[in-house]
CSV table of C-alpha atoms in Angstrom, one decimal:
chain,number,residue,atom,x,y,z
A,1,UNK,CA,-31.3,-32.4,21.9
A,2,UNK,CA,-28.5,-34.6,22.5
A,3,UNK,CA,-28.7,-36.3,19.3
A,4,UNK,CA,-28.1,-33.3,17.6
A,5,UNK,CA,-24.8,-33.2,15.8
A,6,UNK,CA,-23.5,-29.6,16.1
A,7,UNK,CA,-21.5,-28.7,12.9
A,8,UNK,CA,-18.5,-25.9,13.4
A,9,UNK,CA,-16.3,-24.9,11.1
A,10,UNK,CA,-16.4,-28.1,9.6
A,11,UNK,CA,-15.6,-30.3,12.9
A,12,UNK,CA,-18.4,-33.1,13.1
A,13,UNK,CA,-18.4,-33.8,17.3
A,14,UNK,CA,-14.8,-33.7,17.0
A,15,UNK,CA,-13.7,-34.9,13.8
A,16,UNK,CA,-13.0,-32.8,11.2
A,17,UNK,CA,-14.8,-32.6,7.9
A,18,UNK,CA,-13.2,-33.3,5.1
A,19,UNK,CA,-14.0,-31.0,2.0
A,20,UNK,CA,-13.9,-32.3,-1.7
A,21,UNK,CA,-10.7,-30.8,-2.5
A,22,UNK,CA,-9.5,-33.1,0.7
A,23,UNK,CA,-10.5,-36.2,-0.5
A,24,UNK,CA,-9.5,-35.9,-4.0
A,25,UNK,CA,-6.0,-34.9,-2.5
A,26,UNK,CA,-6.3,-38.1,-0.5
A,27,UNK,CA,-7.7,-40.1,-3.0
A,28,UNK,CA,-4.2,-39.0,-5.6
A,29,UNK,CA,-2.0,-39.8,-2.1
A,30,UNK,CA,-1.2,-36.1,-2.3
A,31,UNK,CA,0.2,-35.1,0.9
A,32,UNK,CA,-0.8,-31.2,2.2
A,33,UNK,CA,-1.7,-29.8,5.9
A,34,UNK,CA,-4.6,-28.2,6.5
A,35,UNK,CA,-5.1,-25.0,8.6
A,36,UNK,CA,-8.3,-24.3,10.4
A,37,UNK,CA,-9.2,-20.9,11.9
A,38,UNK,CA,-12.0,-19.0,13.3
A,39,UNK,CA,-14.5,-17.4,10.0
A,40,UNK,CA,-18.0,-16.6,9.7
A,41,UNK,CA,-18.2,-14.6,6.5
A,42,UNK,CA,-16.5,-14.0,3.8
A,43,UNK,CA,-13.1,-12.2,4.3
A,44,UNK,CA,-10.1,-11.2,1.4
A,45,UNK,CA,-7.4,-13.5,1.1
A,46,UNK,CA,-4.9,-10.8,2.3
A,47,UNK,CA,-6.6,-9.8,5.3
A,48,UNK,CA,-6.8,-14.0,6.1
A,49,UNK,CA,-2.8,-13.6,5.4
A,50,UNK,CA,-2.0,-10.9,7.6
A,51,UNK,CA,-4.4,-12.3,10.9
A,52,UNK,CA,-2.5,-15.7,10.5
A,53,UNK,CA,1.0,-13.9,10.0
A,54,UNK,CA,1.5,-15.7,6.3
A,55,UNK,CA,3.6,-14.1,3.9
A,56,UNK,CA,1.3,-12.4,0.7
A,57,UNK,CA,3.7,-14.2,-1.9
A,58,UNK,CA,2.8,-18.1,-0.9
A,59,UNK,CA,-0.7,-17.3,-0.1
A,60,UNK,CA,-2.8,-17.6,-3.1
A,61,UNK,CA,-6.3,-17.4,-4.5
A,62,UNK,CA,-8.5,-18.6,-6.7
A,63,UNK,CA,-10.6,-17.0,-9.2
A,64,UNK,CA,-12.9,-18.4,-12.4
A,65,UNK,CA,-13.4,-16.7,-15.5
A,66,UNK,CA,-16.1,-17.2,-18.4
A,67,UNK,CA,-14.2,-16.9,-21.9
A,68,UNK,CA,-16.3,-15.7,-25.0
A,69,UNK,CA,-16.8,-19.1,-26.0
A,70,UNK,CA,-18.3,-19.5,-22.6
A,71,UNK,CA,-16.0,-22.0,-21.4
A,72,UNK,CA,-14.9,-21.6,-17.8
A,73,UNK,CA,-10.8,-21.1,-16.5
A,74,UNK,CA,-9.5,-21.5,-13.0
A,75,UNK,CA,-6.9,-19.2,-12.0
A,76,UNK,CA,-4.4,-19.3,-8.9
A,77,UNK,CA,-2.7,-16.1,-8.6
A,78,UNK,CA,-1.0,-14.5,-5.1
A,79,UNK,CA,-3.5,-13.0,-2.3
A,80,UNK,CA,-1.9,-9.2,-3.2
A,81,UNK,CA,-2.0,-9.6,-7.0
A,82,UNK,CA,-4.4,-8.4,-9.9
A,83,UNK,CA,-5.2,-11.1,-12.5
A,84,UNK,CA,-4.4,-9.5,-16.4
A,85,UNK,CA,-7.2,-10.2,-17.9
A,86,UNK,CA,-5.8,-10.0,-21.1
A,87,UNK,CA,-2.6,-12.4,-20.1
A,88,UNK,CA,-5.2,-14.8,-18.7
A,89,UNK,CA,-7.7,-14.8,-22.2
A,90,UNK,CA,-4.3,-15.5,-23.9
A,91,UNK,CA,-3.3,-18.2,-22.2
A,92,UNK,CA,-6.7,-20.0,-22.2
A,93,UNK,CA,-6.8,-19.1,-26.2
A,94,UNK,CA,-9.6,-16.9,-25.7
A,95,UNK,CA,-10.7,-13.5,-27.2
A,96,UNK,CA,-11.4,-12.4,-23.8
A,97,UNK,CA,-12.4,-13.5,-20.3
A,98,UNK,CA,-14.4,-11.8,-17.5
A,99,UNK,CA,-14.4,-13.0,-13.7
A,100,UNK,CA,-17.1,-15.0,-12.8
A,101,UNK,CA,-19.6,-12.8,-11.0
A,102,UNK,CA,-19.9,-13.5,-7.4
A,103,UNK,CA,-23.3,-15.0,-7.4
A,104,UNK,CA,-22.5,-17.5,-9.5
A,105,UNK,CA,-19.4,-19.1,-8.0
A,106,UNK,CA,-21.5,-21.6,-6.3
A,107,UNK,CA,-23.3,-22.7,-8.9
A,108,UNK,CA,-19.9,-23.1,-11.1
A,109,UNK,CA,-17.7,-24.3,-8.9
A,110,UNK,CA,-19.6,-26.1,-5.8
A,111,UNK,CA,-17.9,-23.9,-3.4
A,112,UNK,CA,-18.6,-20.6,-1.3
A,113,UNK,CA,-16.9,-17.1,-2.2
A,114,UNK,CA,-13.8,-17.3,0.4
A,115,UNK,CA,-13.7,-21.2,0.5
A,116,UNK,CA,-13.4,-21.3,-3.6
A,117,UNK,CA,-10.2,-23.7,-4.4
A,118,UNK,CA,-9.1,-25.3,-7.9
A,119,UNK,CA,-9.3,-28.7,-6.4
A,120,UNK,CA,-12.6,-30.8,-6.4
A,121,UNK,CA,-15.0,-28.5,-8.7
A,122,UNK,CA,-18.4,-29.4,-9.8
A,123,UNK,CA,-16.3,-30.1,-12.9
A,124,UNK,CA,-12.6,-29.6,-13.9
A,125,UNK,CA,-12.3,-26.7,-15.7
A,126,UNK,CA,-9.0,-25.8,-17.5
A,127,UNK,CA,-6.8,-24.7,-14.1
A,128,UNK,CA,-3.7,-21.6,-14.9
A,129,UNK,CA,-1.3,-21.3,-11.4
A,130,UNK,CA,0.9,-18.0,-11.3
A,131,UNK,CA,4.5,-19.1,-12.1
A,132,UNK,CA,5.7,-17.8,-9.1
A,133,UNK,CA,4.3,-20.7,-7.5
A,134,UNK,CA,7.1,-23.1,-8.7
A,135,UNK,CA,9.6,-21.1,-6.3
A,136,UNK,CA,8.3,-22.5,-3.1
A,137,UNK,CA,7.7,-25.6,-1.7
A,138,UNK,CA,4.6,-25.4,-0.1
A,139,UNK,CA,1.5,-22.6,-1.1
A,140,UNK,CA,-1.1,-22.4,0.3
A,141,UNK,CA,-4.7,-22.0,-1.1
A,142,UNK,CA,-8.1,-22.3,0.2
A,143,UNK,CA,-9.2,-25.5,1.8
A,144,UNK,CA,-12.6,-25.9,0.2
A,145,UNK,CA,-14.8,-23.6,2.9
A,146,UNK,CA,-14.5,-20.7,4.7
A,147,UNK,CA,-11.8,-20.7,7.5
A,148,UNK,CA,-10.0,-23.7,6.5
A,149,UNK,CA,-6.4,-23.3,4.2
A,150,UNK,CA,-4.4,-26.2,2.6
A,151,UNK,CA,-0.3,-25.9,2.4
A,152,UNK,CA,0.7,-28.0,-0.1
A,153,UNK,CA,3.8,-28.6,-2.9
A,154,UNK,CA,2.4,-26.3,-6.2
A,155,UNK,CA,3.7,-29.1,-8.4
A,156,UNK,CA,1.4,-31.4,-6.9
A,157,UNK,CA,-1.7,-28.6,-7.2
A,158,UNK,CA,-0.8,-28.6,-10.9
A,159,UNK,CA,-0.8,-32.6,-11.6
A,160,UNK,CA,-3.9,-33.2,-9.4
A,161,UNK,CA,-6.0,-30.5,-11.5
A,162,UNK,CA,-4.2,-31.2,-14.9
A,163,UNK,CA,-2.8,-27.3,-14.1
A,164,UNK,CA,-0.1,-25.2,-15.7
A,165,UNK,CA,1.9,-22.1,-15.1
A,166,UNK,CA,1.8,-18.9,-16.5
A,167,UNK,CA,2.6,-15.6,-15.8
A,168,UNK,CA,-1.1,-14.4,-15.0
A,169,UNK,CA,-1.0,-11.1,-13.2
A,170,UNK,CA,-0.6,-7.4,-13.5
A,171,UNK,CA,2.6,-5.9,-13.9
């Protein structure tokens, strides 16, 4: 029993884990802070915002879509916001897109529903961050599993996923 290495939330005896959305920041010298806290299960990005006290507007989340050509898009809109589905098919030149159904997110992306982030995919899909983001110097997005968060300069989310902005949600 006491060579057993006892894995929790991502802390290997003591030393944290890093995800693949960590490395590739560190790899690109891409300075962000991570925030750990306590989650077992999935749990909405707003309700993570309002246990931790963070304000809806820098908080943000990820979501893939599947256009009609079958392609798939990355988009990084606020916790509290609706993605325009429309907006979004525009600005990926598609006729259409639909969200990625939930059961599929790992096998798309490499990452868990609640721990989904646009850094590090299984491949890099075309990446779309709300315009909002640019007003702030730190957002923060998901750290790459559940109960860990990254705070980090959206310019730098845009140049290490080859990202752009847009104007991406409901109105």
């Amino acid at each position: 029993m006491r060579d057993r290495k006892i894995i929790d939330m991502g802390v290997i005896m003591g030393k944290e884990v890093k995800t693949n959305a960590m490395r590739i920041l560190d790899k690109n010298n891409i300075k962000y802070e991570l925030n750990t806290y306590d989650c077992d299960n999935f749990v909405d990005g707003k309700s993570i915002a309002d246990m931790l006290g963070q304000d809806y507007n820098i908080s943000f989340k990820t979501l893939v879509a599947t256009g009609k050509s079958g392609q798939y898009y990355v988009f990084v809109i606020p916790v509290a916001e609706e993605l325009d589905l429309k907006i979004a098919a525009k600005e990926a030149g598609e006729k259409n897109v639909a969200l990625l159904h939930v059961k599929d997110i790992n096998k798309v992306t490499g990452y868990i529903r609640g721990g989904c982030t646009p850094v590090g995919m299984k491949k890099q899909y075309p990446v779309f961050v709300h315009g909002s983001a640019k007003g702030f110097e730190r957002i923060i997005i998901s750290g790459g599993r559940l109960g860990a968060q990254i705070f980090l300069n959206p310019d730098d989310l845009i140049k290490v996923t080859g990202g752009k902005y847009a104007d991406i949600i409901v109105h």
